[in-house]
Coordinates of C-alpha atoms and ligand atoms in Angstrom, one line a residue:
X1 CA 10.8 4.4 34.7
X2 CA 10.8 7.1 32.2
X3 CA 7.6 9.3 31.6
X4 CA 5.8 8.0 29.3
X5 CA 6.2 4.7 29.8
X6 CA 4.4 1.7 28.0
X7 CA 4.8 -2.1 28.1
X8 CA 4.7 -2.1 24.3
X9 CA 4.8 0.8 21.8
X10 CA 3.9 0.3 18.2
X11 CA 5.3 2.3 15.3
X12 CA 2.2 3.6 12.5
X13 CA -1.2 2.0 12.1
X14 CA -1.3 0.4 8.7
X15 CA -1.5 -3.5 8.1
X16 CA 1.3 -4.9 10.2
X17 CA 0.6 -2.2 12.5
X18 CA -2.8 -2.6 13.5
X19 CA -2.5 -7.0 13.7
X20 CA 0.5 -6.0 15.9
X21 CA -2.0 -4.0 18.0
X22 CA -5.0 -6.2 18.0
X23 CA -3.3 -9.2 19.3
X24 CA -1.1 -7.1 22.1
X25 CA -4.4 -5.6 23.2
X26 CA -6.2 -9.3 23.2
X27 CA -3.5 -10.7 25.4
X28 CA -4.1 -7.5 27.6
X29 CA -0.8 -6.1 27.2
X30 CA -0.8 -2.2 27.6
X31 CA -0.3 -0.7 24.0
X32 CA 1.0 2.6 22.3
X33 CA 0.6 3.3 18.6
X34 CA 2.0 6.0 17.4
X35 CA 1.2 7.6 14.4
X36 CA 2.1 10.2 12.0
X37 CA -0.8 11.1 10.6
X38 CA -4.0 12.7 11.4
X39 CA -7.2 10.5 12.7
X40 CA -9.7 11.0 9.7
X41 CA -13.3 11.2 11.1
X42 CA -14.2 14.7 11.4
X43 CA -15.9 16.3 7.8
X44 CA -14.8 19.1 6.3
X45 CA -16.7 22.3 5.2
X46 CA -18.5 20.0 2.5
X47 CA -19.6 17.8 4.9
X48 CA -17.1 15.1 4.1
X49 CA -13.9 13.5 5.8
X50 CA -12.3 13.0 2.4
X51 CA -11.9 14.7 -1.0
X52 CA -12.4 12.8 -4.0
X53 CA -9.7 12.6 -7.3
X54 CA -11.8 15.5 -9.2
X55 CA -11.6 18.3 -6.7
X56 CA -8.8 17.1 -5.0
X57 CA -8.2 19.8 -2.0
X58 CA -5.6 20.1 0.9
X59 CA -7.1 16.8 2.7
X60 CA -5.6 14.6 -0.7
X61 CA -1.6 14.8 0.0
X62 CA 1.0 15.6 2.9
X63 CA 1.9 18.5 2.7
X64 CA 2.4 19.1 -1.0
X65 CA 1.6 22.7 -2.9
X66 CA 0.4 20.9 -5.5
X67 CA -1.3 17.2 -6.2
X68 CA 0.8 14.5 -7.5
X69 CA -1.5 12.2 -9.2
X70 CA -0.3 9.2 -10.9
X71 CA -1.9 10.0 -14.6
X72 CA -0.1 13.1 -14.9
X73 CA -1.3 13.9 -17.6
X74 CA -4.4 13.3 -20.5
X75 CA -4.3 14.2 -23.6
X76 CA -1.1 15.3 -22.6
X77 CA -2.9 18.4 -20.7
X78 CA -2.2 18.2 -17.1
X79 CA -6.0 17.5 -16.1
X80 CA -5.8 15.9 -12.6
X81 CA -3.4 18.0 -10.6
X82 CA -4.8 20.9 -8.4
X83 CA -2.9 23.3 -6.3
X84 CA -3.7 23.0 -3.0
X85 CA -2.3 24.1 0.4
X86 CA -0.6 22.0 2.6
X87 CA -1.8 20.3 4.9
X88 CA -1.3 16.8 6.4
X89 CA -3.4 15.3 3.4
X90 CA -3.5 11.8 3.5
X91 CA -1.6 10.4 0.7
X92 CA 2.0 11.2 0.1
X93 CA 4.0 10.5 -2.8
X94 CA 7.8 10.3 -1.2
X95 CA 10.4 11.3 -4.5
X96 CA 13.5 10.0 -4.3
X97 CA 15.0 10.8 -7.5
X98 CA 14.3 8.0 -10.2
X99 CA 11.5 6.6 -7.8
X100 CA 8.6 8.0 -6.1
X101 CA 6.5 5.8 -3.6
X102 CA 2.8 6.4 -2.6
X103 CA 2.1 5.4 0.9
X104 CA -1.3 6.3 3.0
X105 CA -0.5 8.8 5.8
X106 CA -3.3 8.8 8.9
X107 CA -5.0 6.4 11.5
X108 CA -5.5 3.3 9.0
X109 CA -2.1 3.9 6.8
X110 CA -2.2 2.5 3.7
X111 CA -6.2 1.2 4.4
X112 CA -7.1 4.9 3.6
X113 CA -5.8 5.9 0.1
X114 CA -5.7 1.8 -1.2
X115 CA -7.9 0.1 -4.2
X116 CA -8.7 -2.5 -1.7
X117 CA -8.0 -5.1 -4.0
X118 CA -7.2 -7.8 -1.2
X119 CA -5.5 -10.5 -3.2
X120 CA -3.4 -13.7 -1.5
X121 CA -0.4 -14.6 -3.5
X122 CA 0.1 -17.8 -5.2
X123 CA 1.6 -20.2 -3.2
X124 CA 4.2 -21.3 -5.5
X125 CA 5.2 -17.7 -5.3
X126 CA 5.1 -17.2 -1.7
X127 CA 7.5 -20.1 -1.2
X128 CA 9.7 -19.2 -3.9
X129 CA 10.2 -15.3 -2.0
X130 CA 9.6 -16.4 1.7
X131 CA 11.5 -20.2 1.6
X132 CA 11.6 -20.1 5.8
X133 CA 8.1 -19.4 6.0
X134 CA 6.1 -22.3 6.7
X135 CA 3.6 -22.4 4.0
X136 CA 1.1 -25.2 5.3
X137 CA 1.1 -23.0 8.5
X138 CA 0.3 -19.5 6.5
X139 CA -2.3 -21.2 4.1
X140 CA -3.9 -23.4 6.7
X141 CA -4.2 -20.6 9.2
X142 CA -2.9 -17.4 8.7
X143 CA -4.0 -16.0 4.9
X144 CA -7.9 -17.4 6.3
X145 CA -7.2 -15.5 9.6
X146 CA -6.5 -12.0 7.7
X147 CA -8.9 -12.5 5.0
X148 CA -11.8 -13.1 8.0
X149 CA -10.2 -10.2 10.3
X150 CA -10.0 -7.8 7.4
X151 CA -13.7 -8.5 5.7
X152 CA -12.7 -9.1 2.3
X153 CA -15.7 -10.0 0.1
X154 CA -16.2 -11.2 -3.4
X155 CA -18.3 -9.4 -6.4
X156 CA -21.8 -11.0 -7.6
X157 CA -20.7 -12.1 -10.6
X158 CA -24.2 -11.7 -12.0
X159 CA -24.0 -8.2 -10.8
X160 CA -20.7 -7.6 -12.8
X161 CA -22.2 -9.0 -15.6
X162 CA -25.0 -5.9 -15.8
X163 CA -23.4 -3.3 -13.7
X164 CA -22.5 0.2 -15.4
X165 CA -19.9 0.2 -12.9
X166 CA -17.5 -2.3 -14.3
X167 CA -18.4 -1.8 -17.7
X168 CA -14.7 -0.5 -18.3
X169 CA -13.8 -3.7 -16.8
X170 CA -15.7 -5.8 -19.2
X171 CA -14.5 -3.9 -22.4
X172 CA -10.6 -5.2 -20.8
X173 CA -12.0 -8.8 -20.1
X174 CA -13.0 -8.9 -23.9
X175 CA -10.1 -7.4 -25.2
X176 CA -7.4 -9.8 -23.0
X177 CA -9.7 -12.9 -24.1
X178 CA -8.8 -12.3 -28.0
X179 CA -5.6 -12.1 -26.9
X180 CA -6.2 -15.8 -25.1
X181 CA -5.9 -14.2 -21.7
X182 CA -7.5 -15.7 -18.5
X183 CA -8.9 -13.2 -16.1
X184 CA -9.6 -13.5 -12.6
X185 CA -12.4 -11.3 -9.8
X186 CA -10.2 -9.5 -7.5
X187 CA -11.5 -9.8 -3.8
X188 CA -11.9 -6.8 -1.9
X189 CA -11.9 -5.4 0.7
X190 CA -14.9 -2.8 0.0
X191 CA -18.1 -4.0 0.4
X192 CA -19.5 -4.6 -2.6
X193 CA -23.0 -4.9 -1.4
X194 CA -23.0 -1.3 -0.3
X195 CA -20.9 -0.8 -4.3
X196 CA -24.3 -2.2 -5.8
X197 CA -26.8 0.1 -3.5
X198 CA -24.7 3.2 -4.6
X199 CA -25.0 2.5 -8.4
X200 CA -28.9 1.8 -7.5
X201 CA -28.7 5.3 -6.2
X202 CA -29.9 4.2 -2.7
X203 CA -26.7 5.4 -0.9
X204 CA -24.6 8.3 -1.1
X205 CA -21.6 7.5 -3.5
X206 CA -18.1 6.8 -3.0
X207 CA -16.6 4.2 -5.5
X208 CA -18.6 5.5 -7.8
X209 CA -17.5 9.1 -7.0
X210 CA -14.0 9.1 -7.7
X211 CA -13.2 8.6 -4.0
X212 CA -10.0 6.5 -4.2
X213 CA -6.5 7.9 -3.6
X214 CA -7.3 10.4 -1.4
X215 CA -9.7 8.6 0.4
X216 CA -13.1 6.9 0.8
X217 CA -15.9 8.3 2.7
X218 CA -18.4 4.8 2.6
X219 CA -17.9 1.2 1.5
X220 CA -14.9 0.6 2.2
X221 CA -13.6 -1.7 5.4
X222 CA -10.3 0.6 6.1
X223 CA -8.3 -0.6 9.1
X224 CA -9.9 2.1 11.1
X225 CA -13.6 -0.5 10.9
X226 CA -11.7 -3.8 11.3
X227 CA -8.5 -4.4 12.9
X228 CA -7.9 -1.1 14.7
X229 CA -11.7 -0.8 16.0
X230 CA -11.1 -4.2 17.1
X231 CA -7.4 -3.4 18.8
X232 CA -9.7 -0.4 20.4
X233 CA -12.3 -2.7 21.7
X234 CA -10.0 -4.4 24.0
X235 CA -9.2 -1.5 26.4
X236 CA -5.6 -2.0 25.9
X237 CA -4.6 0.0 22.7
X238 CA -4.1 3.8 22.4
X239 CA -3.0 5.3 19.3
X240 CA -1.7 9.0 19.4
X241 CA -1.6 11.3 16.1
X242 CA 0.1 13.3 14.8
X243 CA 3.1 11.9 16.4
X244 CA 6.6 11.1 14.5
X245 CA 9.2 9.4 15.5
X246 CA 11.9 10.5 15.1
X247 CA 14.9 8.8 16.9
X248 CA 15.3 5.0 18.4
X249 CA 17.5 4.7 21.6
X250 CA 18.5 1.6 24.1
X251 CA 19.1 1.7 27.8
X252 CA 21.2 -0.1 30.0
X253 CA 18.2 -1.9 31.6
X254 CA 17.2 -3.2 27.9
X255 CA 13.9 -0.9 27.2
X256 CA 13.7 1.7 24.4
X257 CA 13.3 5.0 24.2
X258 CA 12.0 7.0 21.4
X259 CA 12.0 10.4 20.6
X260 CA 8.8 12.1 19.0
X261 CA 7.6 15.0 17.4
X262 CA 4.1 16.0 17.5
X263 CA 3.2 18.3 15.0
X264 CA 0.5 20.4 14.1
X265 CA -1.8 21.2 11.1
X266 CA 1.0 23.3 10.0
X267 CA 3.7 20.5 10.2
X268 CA 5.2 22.6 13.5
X269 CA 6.8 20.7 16.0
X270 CA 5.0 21.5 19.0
X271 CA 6.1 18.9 21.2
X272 CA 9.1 17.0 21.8
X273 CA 8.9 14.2 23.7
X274 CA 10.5 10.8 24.5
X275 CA 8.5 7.6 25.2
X276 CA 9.7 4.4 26.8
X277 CA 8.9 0.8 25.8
X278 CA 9.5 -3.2 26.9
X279 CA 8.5 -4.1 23.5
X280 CA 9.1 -1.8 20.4
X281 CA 7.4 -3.4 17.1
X282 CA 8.1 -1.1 14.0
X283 CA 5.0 -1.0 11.8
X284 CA 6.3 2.3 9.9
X285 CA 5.7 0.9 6.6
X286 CA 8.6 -0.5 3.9
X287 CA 9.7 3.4 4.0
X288 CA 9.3 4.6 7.3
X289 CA 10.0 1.5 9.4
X290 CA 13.7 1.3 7.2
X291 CA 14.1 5.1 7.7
X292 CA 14.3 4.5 11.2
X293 CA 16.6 1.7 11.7
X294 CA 19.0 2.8 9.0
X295 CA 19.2 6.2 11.0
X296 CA 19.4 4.2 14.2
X297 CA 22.5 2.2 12.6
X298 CA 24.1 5.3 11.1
X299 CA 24.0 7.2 14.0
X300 CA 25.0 5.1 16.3
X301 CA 21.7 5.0 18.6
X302 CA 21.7 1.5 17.9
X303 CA 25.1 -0.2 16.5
X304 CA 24.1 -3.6 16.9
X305 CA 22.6 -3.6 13.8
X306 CA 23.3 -5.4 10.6
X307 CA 24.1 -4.4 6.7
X308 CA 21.3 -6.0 6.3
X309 CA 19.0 -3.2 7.5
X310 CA 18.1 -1.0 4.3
X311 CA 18.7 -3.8 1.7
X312 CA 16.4 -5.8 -0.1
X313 CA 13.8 -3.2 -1.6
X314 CA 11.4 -3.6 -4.5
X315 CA 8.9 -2.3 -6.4
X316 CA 6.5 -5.7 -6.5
X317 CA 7.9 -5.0 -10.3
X318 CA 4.3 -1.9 -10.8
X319 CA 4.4 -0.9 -13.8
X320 CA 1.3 1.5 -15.6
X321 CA 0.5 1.8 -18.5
X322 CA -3.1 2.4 -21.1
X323 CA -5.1 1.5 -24.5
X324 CA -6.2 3.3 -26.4
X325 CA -9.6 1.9 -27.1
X326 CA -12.1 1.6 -30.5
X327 CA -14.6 4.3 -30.7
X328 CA -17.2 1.5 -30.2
X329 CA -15.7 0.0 -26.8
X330 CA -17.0 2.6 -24.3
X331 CA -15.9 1.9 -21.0
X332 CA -18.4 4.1 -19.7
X333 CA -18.7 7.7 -17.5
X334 CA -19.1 5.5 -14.5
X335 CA -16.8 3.7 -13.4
X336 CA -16.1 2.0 -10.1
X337 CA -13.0 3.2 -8.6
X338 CA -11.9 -0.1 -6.6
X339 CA -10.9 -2.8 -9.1
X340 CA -12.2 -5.7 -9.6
X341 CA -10.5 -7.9 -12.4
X342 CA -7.2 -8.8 -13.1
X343 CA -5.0 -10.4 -16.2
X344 CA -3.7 -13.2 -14.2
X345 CA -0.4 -14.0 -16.5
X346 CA 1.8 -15.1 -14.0
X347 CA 2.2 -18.7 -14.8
X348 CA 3.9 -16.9 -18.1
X349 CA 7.3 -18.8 -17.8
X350 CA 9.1 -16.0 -19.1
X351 CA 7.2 -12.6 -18.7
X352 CA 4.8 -13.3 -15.5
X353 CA 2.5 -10.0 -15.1
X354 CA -1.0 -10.2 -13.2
X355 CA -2.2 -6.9 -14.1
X356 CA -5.2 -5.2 -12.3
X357 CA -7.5 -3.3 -14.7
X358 CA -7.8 0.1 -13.1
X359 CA -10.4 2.1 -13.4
X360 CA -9.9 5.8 -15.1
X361 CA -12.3 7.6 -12.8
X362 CA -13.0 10.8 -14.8
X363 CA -16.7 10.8 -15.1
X364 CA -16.5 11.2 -18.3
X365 CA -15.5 8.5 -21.6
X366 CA -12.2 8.2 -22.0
X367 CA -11.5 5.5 -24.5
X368 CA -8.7 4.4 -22.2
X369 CA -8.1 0.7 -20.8
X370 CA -5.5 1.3 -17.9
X371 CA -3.3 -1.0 -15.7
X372 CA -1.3 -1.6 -13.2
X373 CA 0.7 -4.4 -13.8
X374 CA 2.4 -6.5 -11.0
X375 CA 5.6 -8.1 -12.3
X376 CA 8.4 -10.1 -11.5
X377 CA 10.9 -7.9 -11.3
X378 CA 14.8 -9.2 -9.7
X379 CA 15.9 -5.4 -9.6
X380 CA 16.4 -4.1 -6.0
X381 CA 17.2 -1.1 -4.8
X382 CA 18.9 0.0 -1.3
X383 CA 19.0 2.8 1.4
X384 CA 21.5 4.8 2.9
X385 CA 21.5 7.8 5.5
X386 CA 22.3 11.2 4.6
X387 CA 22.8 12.8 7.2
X388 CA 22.2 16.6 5.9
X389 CA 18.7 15.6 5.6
X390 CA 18.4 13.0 8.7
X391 CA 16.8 10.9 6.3
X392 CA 17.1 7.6 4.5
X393 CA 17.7 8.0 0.5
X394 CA 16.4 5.4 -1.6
X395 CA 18.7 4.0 -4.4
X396 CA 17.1 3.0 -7.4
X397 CA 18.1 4.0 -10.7
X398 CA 15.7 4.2 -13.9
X399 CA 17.4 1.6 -15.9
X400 CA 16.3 -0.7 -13.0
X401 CA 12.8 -0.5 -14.5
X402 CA 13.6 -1.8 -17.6
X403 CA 12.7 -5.6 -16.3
X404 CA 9.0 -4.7 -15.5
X405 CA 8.3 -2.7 -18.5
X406 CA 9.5 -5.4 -20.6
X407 CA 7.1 -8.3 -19.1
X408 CA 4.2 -5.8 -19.1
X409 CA 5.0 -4.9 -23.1
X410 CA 5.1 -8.7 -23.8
X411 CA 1.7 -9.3 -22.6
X412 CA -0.1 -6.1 -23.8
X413 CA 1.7 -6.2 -27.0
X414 CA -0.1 -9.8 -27.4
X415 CA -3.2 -7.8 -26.2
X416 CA -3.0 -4.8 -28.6
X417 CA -2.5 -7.1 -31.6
X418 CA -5.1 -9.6 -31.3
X419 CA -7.3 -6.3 -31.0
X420 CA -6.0 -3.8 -33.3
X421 CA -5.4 -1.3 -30.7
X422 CA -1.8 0.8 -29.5
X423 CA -0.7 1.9 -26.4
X424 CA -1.7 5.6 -24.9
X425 CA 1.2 8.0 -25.0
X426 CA -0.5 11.3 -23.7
X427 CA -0.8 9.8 -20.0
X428 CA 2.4 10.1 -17.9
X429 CA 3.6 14.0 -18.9
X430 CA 5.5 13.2 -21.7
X431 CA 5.2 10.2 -24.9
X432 CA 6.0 7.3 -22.9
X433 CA 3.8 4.5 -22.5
X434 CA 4.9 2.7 -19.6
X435 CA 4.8 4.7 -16.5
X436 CA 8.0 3.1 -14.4
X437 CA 9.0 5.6 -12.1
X438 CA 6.5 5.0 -8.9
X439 CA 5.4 2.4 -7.1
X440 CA 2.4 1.7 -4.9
X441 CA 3.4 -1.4 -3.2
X442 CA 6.7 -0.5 -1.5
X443 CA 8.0 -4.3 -0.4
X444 CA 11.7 -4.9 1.7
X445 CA 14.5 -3.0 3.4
X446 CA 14.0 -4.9 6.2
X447 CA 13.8 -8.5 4.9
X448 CA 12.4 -11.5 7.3
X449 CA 15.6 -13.8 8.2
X450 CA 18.1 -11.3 7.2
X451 CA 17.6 -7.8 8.8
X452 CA 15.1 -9.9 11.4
X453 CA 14.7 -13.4 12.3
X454 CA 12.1 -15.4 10.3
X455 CA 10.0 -13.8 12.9
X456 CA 10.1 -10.7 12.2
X457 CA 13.1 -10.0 15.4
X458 CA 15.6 -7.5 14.8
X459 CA 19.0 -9.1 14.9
X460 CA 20.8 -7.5 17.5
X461 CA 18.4 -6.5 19.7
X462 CA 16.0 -8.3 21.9
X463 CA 12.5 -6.7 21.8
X464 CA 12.4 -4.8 18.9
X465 CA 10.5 -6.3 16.1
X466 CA 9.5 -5.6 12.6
X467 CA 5.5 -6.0 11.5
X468 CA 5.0 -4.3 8.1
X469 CA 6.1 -4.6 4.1
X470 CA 9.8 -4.1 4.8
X471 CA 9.9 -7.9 6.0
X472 CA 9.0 -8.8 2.5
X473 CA 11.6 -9.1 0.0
X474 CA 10.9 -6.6 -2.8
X475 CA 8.1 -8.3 -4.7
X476 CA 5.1 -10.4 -3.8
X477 CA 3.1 -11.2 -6.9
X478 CA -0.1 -9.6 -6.1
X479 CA -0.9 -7.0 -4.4
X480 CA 0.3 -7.1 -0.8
X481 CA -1.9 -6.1 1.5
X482 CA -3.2 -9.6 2.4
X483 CA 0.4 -10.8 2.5
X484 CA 1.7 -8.2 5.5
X485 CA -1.4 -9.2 7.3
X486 CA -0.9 -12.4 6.9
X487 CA 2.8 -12.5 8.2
X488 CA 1.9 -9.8 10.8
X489 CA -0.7 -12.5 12.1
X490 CA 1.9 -15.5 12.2
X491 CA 5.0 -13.6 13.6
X492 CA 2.7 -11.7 16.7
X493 CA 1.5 -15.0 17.5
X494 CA 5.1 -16.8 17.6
X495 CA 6.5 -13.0 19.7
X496 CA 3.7 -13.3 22.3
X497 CA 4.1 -16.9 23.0
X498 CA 7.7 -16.9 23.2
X499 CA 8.8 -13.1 24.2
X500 CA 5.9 -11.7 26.2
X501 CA 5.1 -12.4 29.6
X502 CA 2.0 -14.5 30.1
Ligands
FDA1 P1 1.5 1.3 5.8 O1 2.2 2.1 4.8 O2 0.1 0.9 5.5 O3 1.4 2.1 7.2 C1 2.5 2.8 7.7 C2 2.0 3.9 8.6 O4 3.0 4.4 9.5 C3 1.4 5.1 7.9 O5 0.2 5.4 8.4 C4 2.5 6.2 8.2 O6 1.9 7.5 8.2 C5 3.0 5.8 9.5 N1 4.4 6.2 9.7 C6 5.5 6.1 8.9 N2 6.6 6.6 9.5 C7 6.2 6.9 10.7 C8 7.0 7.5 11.8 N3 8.3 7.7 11.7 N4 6.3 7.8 13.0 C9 5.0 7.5 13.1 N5 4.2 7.0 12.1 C10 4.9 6.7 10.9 N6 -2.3 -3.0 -1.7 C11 -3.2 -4.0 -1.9 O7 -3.0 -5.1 -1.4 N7 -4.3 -3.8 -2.7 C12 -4.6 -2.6 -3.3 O8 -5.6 -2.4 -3.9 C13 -3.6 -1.5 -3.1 N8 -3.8 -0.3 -3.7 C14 -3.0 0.8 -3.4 C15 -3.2 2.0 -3.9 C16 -2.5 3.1 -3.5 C17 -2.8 4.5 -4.0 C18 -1.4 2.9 -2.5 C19 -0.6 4.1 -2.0 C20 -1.1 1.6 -2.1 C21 -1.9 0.6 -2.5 N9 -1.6 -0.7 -2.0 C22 -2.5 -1.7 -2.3 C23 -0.5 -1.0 -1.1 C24 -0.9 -1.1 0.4 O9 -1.7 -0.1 0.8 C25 0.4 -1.2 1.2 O10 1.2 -2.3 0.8 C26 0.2 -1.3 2.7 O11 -0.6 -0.2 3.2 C27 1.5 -1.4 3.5 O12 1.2 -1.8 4.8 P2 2.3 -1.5 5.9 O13 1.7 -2.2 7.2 O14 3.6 -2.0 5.5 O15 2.4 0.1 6.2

């Protein structure tokens, strides 16, 4: 066979990714994952692996002269942003016109740059988007299974009570229950134990050092200490940075070959290379994943493929947007950056939002309550190939928004009334209130039982399967981390009892 041969490859190391890995490597199957991104472990100069969101440096974003933080703005003074040089930082903000998407880039994906929040959709919901999936099955077995693999914890709710760290959280809490708003504890997936040592001053900070988007150096369970340590620990699993793939081919005798770039520090190729595979799972993310099978289709690499491959992409309806609080409601200079509460307005028959309160971790008081809300928004956008670029182009136009923004004023307009407060309009570089125009929870593109089976199997082609957010179909209610890893765990287990050899 070719050089560079492996039984299975996987594509990226975020949720589906790693779960792919994990089980593959348990059932002793030799394992590639290829990754994009660098491995963070070694510090920097400061002693650090990771930046935090004050003095953001090279290590925050991929290859970017400048940071592209999601409050552009405060006061309308751009406050956040830093030049900086490139580098193969590890968040990206990916631009496609009216629509940018953050996604994590390095060994851990998404698990590096994310709030943690580690929520599992409502069931109602989950049946109403995923109809073939068995629900008893992924309740009974598979949600448990991810929360357990992935360590998600809950907050002492004594703790919160006291804590300077959530203070910001309660000054929301109040102002949502005048409103006659129920909210909910987030579960996590950083370890709050360590969270409460840190604001006793007993360990060396990280939520409560700004250390979010660009990384967390302590506290929080990344896939890097759960499933990828784990996939590791079985002997079977390699992972190999810094490696892009760029192309998807299919030979006679049925195995794949890919073609990959490895690049340096510099983002120079500096190796070309092609690497074979039985088994090809895609765990490139909603993004990268699509990219490469709507190249594959357009090119011609692989034909079999349906019009079903770059369709079906959402936002999970993110919307952001602040409040401007009263002089008296201080949310505090400290403030934990992984949330912790959330509105939880989704049994709203008309406007269903569950919005997390995010933190506004400027060290400093800010008189600002801010959100992400999670809506349910039926816009969907598509991809297609352009070919001057090799790349996939995301269409979604900014009118599209207009469903999540108006769910999210409903509820916060109840909100600002029953308190006497307005909306900020200094935070997103120009008056607006409602920041539309990214995402953080890229869902779809490649939906389960359309683009793949309801198993996550590319139509077309046998051995080639899909792992990550691009099965889901555009929205999942919460945010979706839990969900992938849940669905990752159910379709390996179906794949490597019915595809893979014993
Ligand atoms: P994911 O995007 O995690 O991983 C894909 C990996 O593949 C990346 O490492 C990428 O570099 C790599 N890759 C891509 N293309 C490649 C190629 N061609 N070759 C090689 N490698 C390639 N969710 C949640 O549930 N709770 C939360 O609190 C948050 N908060 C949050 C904050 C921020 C700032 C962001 C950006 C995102 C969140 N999310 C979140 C979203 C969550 O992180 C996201 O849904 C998952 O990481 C998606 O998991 P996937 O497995 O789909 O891919």
């Amino acid at each position: 066979s070719a050089p560079g041969f492996s039984t299975a490859v996987v594509v990226g190391t975020g949720y589906g990714a790693a779960v792919t890995a994990l089980r593959l490597g348990e059932a002793g199957i030799p394992t590639v994952m290829l990754e994009m991104g660098k491995l963070w472990s070694d510090p920097g100069p400061d002693g650090k692996v990771f930046c935090d969101m004050l003095k953001p440096d090279r290590r925050a974003m991929w290859f970017k002269n400048r940071t592209q933080a999601p409050l552009a703005s405060f006061l309308w003074l751009d406050l956040a942003n830093r030049d900086i040089k490139r580098y193969p930082g590890v968040l990206d903000r990916v631009n496609y016109g009216d629509m940018s998407v953050y996604v994590g880039r390095g060994v851990g994906g998404g698990s590096l740059v994310n709030g943690a929040m580690a929520v599992t959709p409502k069931r109602s919901y989950f049946e109403e988007i995923l109809p073939a999936v068995d629900a008893d099955e992924m309740y009974g077995t598979y949600f448990p299974r991810a929360n357990r693999a992935l360590g998600v914890n809950d907050i002492d709710p004594h703790w919160f009570e006291t804590c300077r760290s959530y203070r910001y959280a309660r000054v929301s809490r109040k102002a949502a229950a005048r409103a006659g708003l129920k909210t909910v504890f987030v579960p996590s997936v950083y370890d709050f134990g360590y969270m409460k040592r840190e604001e006793a001053g007993t360990v060396p900070r990280s939520a409560l050092a700004s250390e979010v988007i660009y990384g967390n150096n302590h506290g929080k369970r990344s896939l890097d200490k759960s499933y990828l340590a784990a996939a590791l620990g079985t002997g079977k699993v390699t992972i190999k940075t810094q490696h892009q793939v760029r192309g998807i081919t299919r030979q006679a005798d049925g195995t794949y070959v890919l073609s990959v770039h490895e690049t340096s520090e510099d983002g120079v190729v500096v190796a070309r290379k092609q690497l074979g595979a039985k088994y090809l799972f895609l765990g490139a993310g909603s993004l990268g994943s699509t990219e490469l099978l709507v190249r594959a289709r357009e090119t011609g690499t692989l034909p079999e493929l349906n019009d079903e491959v770059g369709r079906g992409w959402g936002t999970n309806g993110n919307v952001m947007l602040g409040r401007a609080n009263h002089a008296w409601d201080l949310g505090g200079s400290l403030q934990s950056g992984m949330p912790a509460l959330g509105i939880d307005a989704w049994d709203d028959p008309v406007n269903p939002v569950f919005a997390e309160v995010a933190p506004v971790p400027a060290g400093i008081e800010t008189w600002l309550s801010l959100y992400l809300a999670i809506t349910k928004n039926p816009e969907r956008g598509h991809f297609t190939y352009d070919a001057a670029s090799d790349s996939a182009r995301l269409h979604w136009r900014a009118s599209q928004g207009k469903p999540s923004i108006d769910a999210a004023k409903a509820l916060f307009d109840k909100v600002n009334r029953a308190n006497r407060t307005v909306y900020r309009s200094d935070l997103f570089g120009d008056t607006r209130s409602f920041e539309d125009r990214f995402t953080y929870h890229p869902l779809g593109g490649l939906v389960l039982g359309k683009a793949t089976d309801s198993y996550g199997r590319v139509k077309g082609y046998r051995n080639l399967y899909v792992t990550d957010g691009s099965l889901i179909p555009g929205s999942t209610g919460v945010n979706p981390f839990v969900t992938i890893t849940a669905l990752a765990e159910r379709n390996v287990e179906r794949v490597l009892r019915e595809d893979l050899p014993r």
